[in-house]
Amino acid sequence: MWYTSGMDVQILPSLLAADFGSLADEIRRAESSGADALHLDIMDAHFVPNLSFGPDVVALSRRVAPAFFRHVHLMLTRPDIYLEPFARAGAQTIQIHVEADCDLHVELPRIRALGLHAAIALNPETPAEAVFPYLDVCDEVLVMTVHPGYGGQSFIADCLPKIAAIRRQSPSMDIMVDGGINAETGVLAAKAGANRFVAGSHLFKQADMGSAVAALRRECTAAFQRP
Ligand code: DX5
Ligand code: ZN
């Protein structure tokens, strides 16, 4: 299902917004919502001003929901040091930032050589052109629509033209957005050309996550125009 249909609209709950007192139940709740994958945010208190969790939580996700695709977003200054530990823990996509302190021409092929999907992420202040040199060695581009580090921030609409620029440059690329996504902002991103949507606080705060995932999928699918 994952990565096979070409620019299908996908919805990914971000575990950062879960109740950490019931993490296993929260992972099962996200899986049974009908979402496409679990988004796991890894922070090092250096690349971003916050710490989150490490490979053990990725491994927990694999243990409690083995069939639920694990999408790992590395907000690390040196993601290259951690590729193998996250691969061993069960990551299936690894995203590394174009602003990180490593050579993406080396690390993206290394992610693929580990048998995983390789993705590039870029921060709000980074121009779209920064990812252009790597588009033929990656499977997905993540456009951050908040400054990374915390959940629950407001969507930065100034990022929308970058989505459109990446869509023009690579018409069949999977383009993901992450940060401040709800039914309203998801539609804006879909109109600009995004087809994958990470949502943390919007989805985990719902009593019925399944209805919210279905609504987000419906609205974003209607707004996304295939090029
Ligand atoms: C932010 C993370 C996001 C975050 C999104 O640094 O990369 O994935 O969990 O949370 P919301 O959807 O609440 O903005
Ligand atoms: Zn993220």
Short mmCIF file of C-alpha atoms and ligand atoms in Angstrom, two decimals:
data_model
loop_
_atom_site.label_atom_id
_atom_site.label_comp_id
_atom_site.label_asym_id
_atom_site.label_seq_id
_atom_site.Cartn_x
_atom_site.Cartn_y
_atom_site.Cartn_z
CA MET A 1 0.00 0.00 0.00
CA TRP A 2 2.68 2.49 1.05
CA TYR A 3 4.62 4.12 -1.80
CA THR A 4 2.95 2.00 -4.46
CA SER A 5 0.14 4.13 -5.80
CA GLY A 6 2.03 7.32 -6.68
CA MET A 7 1.02 10.55 -5.02
CA ASP A 8 -1.94 9.11 -3.17
CA VAL A 9 -3.07 11.28 -0.27
CA GLN A 10 -1.77 9.94 3.03
CA ILE A 11 -2.44 10.95 6.63
CA LEU A 12 0.17 10.44 9.37
CA PRO A 13 -0.53 11.06 13.08
CA SER A 14 2.56 12.39 14.89
CA LEU A 15 3.21 10.43 18.09
CA LEU A 16 4.73 13.54 19.69
CA ALA A 17 1.19 14.65 20.54
CA ALA A 18 0.21 11.35 22.18
CA ASP A 19 -0.36 10.77 25.89
CA PHE A 20 3.07 9.42 26.87
CA GLY A 21 1.50 7.77 29.91
CA SER A 22 -0.28 5.33 27.58
CA LEU A 23 2.08 5.14 24.64
CA ALA A 24 1.26 1.61 23.52
CA ASP A 25 -2.48 2.33 23.58
CA GLU A 26 -1.93 5.60 21.72
CA ILE A 27 0.03 3.78 18.97
CA ARG A 28 -2.86 1.28 18.66
CA ARG A 29 -5.36 4.15 18.58
CA ALA A 30 -3.45 5.80 15.73
CA GLU A 31 -3.31 2.51 13.82
CA SER A 32 -7.01 1.80 14.24
CA SER A 33 -7.89 5.34 13.10
CA GLY A 34 -7.23 4.24 9.53
CA ALA A 35 -4.18 6.50 9.17
CA ASP A 36 -1.55 5.44 6.66
CA ALA A 37 1.53 5.54 8.88
CA LEU A 38 2.88 6.66 12.24
CA HIS A 39 5.14 9.73 12.21
CA LEU A 40 7.87 9.55 14.89
CA ASP A 41 9.71 12.80 15.71
CA ILE A 42 13.28 12.38 16.95
CA MET A 43 14.94 15.46 18.51
CA ASP A 44 18.44 15.94 19.85
CA ALA A 45 18.25 19.27 21.76
CA HIS A 46 20.86 20.62 19.34
CA PHE A 47 19.34 20.73 15.87
CA VAL A 48 16.12 21.75 17.61
CA PRO A 49 15.64 23.12 21.16
CA ASN A 50 13.90 20.02 22.48
CA LEU A 51 14.46 16.33 23.26
CA SER A 52 11.88 13.70 22.39
CA PHE A 53 12.59 9.97 22.25
CA GLY A 54 14.89 7.51 20.57
CA PRO A 55 14.96 4.13 18.83
CA ASP A 56 13.22 2.35 21.74
CA VAL A 57 9.94 4.10 20.93
CA VAL A 58 10.27 3.10 17.27
CA ALA A 59 10.81 -0.48 18.46
CA LEU A 60 7.78 -0.20 20.76
CA SER A 61 5.71 0.90 17.76
CA ARG A 62 6.85 -2.13 15.81
CA ARG A 63 6.02 -4.42 18.73
CA VAL A 64 2.50 -3.12 19.38
CA ALA A 65 1.51 -2.38 15.76
CA PRO A 66 3.79 -4.38 13.45
CA ALA A 67 1.78 -3.64 10.28
CA PHE A 68 1.56 0.11 10.90
CA PHE A 69 4.20 1.82 8.73
CA ARG A 70 6.86 3.68 10.76
CA HIS A 71 7.95 7.01 9.37
CA VAL A 72 10.91 8.48 11.29
CA HIS A 73 11.71 12.21 11.15
CA LEU A 74 15.25 12.83 12.39
CA MET A 75 15.68 16.38 13.71
CA LEU A 76 19.33 15.76 14.53
CA THR A 77 22.50 17.70 13.75
CA ARG A 78 24.24 14.40 12.88
CA PRO A 79 21.56 12.03 11.57
CA ASP A 80 24.26 10.01 9.79
CA ILE A 81 25.38 8.54 13.14
CA TYR A 82 21.90 7.20 13.90
CA LEU A 83 20.75 5.63 10.65
CA GLU A 84 21.56 2.04 11.63
CA PRO A 85 20.05 2.21 15.16
CA PHE A 86 16.77 3.54 13.77
CA ALA A 87 16.79 1.01 10.93
CA ARG A 88 17.33 -1.82 13.46
CA ALA A 89 14.48 -0.44 15.60
CA GLY A 90 12.05 -0.70 12.70
CA ALA A 91 12.07 2.62 10.82
CA GLN A 92 10.69 2.19 7.29
CA THR A 93 11.19 5.74 6.04
CA ILE A 94 13.96 7.94 7.44
CA GLN A 95 13.80 11.68 6.88
CA ILE A 96 16.93 13.77 7.30
CA HIS A 97 17.15 17.55 7.12
CA VAL A 98 18.91 19.38 4.34
CA GLU A 99 20.23 21.73 7.07
CA ALA A 100 21.90 18.85 8.98
CA ASP A 101 25.66 18.53 9.27
CA CYS A 102 26.20 15.69 6.79
CA ASP A 103 26.44 15.05 3.04
CA LEU A 104 23.00 14.15 1.71
CA HIS A 105 24.50 12.76 -1.47
CA VAL A 106 26.09 10.12 0.79
CA GLU A 107 23.40 9.67 3.45
CA LEU A 108 20.26 9.40 1.28
CA PRO A 109 21.74 6.48 -0.70
CA ARG A 110 22.83 4.94 2.64
CA ILE A 111 19.23 5.05 3.86
CA ARG A 112 18.11 3.30 0.69
CA ALA A 113 20.93 0.74 1.04
CA LEU A 114 19.49 -0.13 4.46
CA GLY A 115 16.29 -1.09 2.63
CA LEU A 116 14.34 2.00 3.71
CA HIS A 117 12.71 4.93 1.95
CA ALA A 118 14.85 8.06 2.02
CA ALA A 119 13.35 11.50 2.53
CA ILE A 120 14.63 15.07 2.80
CA ALA A 121 13.11 17.62 5.16
CA LEU A 122 13.55 21.39 4.98
CA ASN A 123 12.90 24.08 7.56
CA PRO A 124 10.61 27.07 6.99
CA GLU A 125 13.46 29.52 6.32
CA THR A 126 15.25 27.19 3.85
CA PRO A 127 14.51 27.89 0.16
CA ALA A 128 12.97 25.17 -1.99
CA GLU A 129 16.03 25.20 -4.25
CA ALA A 130 18.12 23.73 -1.42
CA VAL A 131 16.58 20.30 -2.01
CA PHE A 132 16.72 20.33 -5.81
CA PRO A 133 20.18 18.70 -6.05
CA TYR A 134 18.90 15.64 -4.13
CA LEU A 135 15.51 14.99 -5.73
CA ASP A 136 16.75 12.05 -7.78
CA VAL A 137 18.17 10.28 -4.70
CA CYS A 138 15.13 10.63 -2.45
CA ASP A 139 11.62 9.19 -2.26
CA GLU A 140 9.84 12.07 -0.53
CA VAL A 141 10.30 15.72 0.46
CA LEU A 142 9.00 17.04 3.79
CA VAL A 143 8.23 20.75 3.88
CA MET A 144 8.17 21.89 7.51
CA THR A 145 5.29 24.30 8.04
CA VAL A 146 6.39 25.24 11.58
CA HIS A 147 9.85 25.71 13.08
CA PRO A 148 10.69 22.17 14.18
CA GLY A 149 10.97 21.31 17.85
CA TYR A 150 7.47 21.38 19.27
CA GLY A 151 3.98 20.21 18.47
CA GLY A 152 0.97 22.49 18.70
CA GLN A 153 2.41 25.48 16.81
CA SER A 154 0.60 27.55 14.18
CA PHE A 155 0.95 26.74 10.48
CA ILE A 156 3.27 29.14 8.59
CA ALA A 157 1.47 30.01 5.35
CA ASP A 158 4.64 31.57 3.88
CA CYS A 159 5.81 27.98 3.26
CA LEU A 160 3.08 27.33 0.67
CA PRO A 161 4.98 28.72 -2.37
CA LYS A 162 7.85 26.31 -1.59
CA ILE A 163 5.50 23.34 -1.91
CA ALA A 164 4.42 24.60 -5.32
CA ALA A 165 8.05 25.16 -6.37
CA ILE A 166 9.04 21.60 -5.43
CA ARG A 167 5.93 20.24 -7.20
CA ARG A 168 6.91 22.14 -10.37
CA GLN A 169 10.49 20.88 -10.16
CA SER A 170 9.49 17.24 -9.54
CA PRO A 171 5.88 16.64 -10.63
CA SER A 172 5.63 13.05 -9.37
CA MET A 173 7.45 13.54 -6.03
CA ASP A 174 5.63 12.68 -2.80
CA ILE A 175 5.51 15.97 -0.90
CA MET A 176 4.70 15.91 2.81
CA VAL A 177 3.83 18.78 5.13
CA ASP A 178 4.40 18.77 8.88
CA GLY A 179 3.42 21.36 11.48
CA GLY A 180 0.12 23.01 12.34
CA ILE A 181 -1.86 20.75 10.01
CA ASN A 182 -5.63 20.47 10.45
CA ALA A 183 -8.50 20.23 7.96
CA GLU A 184 -8.18 23.91 7.05
CA THR A 185 -4.39 24.21 6.69
CA GLY A 186 -4.17 20.74 5.12
CA VAL A 187 -6.39 21.97 2.30
CA LEU A 188 -4.09 24.98 1.72
CA ALA A 189 -1.07 22.67 1.53
CA ALA A 190 -2.90 20.24 -0.78
CA LYS A 191 -3.86 23.07 -3.11
CA ALA A 192 -0.18 24.07 -3.25
CA GLY A 193 0.77 20.49 -4.20
CA ALA A 194 1.29 18.47 -1.01
CA ASN A 195 -0.08 14.91 -0.90
CA ARG A 196 1.08 13.63 2.53
CA PHE A 197 -0.06 15.23 5.78
CA VAL A 198 1.45 14.87 9.25
CA ALA A 199 -0.85 15.98 12.06
CA GLY A 200 -0.03 15.73 15.75
CA SER A 201 -2.19 17.76 18.10
CA HIS A 202 -5.12 17.99 15.68
CA LEU A 203 -5.52 14.19 15.53
CA PHE A 204 -4.48 13.07 19.03
CA LYS A 205 -6.79 15.55 20.75
CA GLN A 206 -9.83 13.98 19.04
CA ALA A 207 -12.03 11.57 20.96
CA ASP A 208 -12.73 9.91 17.60
CA MET A 209 -9.45 9.97 15.71
CA GLY A 210 -10.89 7.81 12.93
CA SER A 211 -13.47 10.44 11.94
CA ALA A 212 -10.81 13.17 11.97
CA VAL A 213 -8.45 11.08 9.79
CA ALA A 214 -11.29 10.39 7.35
CA ALA A 215 -12.28 14.07 7.21
CA LEU A 216 -8.68 15.22 6.69
CA ARG A 217 -8.22 12.62 3.95
CA ARG A 218 -11.48 13.64 2.25
CA GLU A 219 -10.73 17.39 2.33
CA CYS A 220 -7.11 17.04 1.24
CA THR A 221 -7.95 14.59 -1.55
CA ALA A 222 -10.54 17.01 -2.92
CA ALA A 223 -8.02 19.88 -2.81
CA PHE A 224 -5.00 18.05 -4.24
CA GLN A 225 -4.69 18.45 -8.00
CA ARG A 226 -2.53 15.87 -9.67
CA PRO A 227 -0.07 17.66 -12.00
C1 DX5 B 1 7.55 19.41 14.93
C2 DX5 B 1 7.36 17.99 14.48
C3 DX5 B 1 5.96 17.68 14.08
C4 DX5 B 1 4.96 17.86 15.18
C5 DX5 B 1 3.68 18.32 14.54
O1 DX5 B 1 8.88 19.64 15.18
O2 DX5 B 1 8.20 17.68 13.37
O3 DX5 B 1 5.84 16.39 13.50
O4 DX5 B 1 4.72 16.71 15.93
O5 DX5 B 1 2.78 18.63 15.53
P1 DX5 B 1 1.48 19.50 15.25
O6 DX5 B 1 0.68 18.77 14.20
O7 DX5 B 1 0.82 19.56 16.58
O8 DX5 B 1 1.95 20.83 14.75
ZN ZN B 2 7.78 15.71 12.30
#
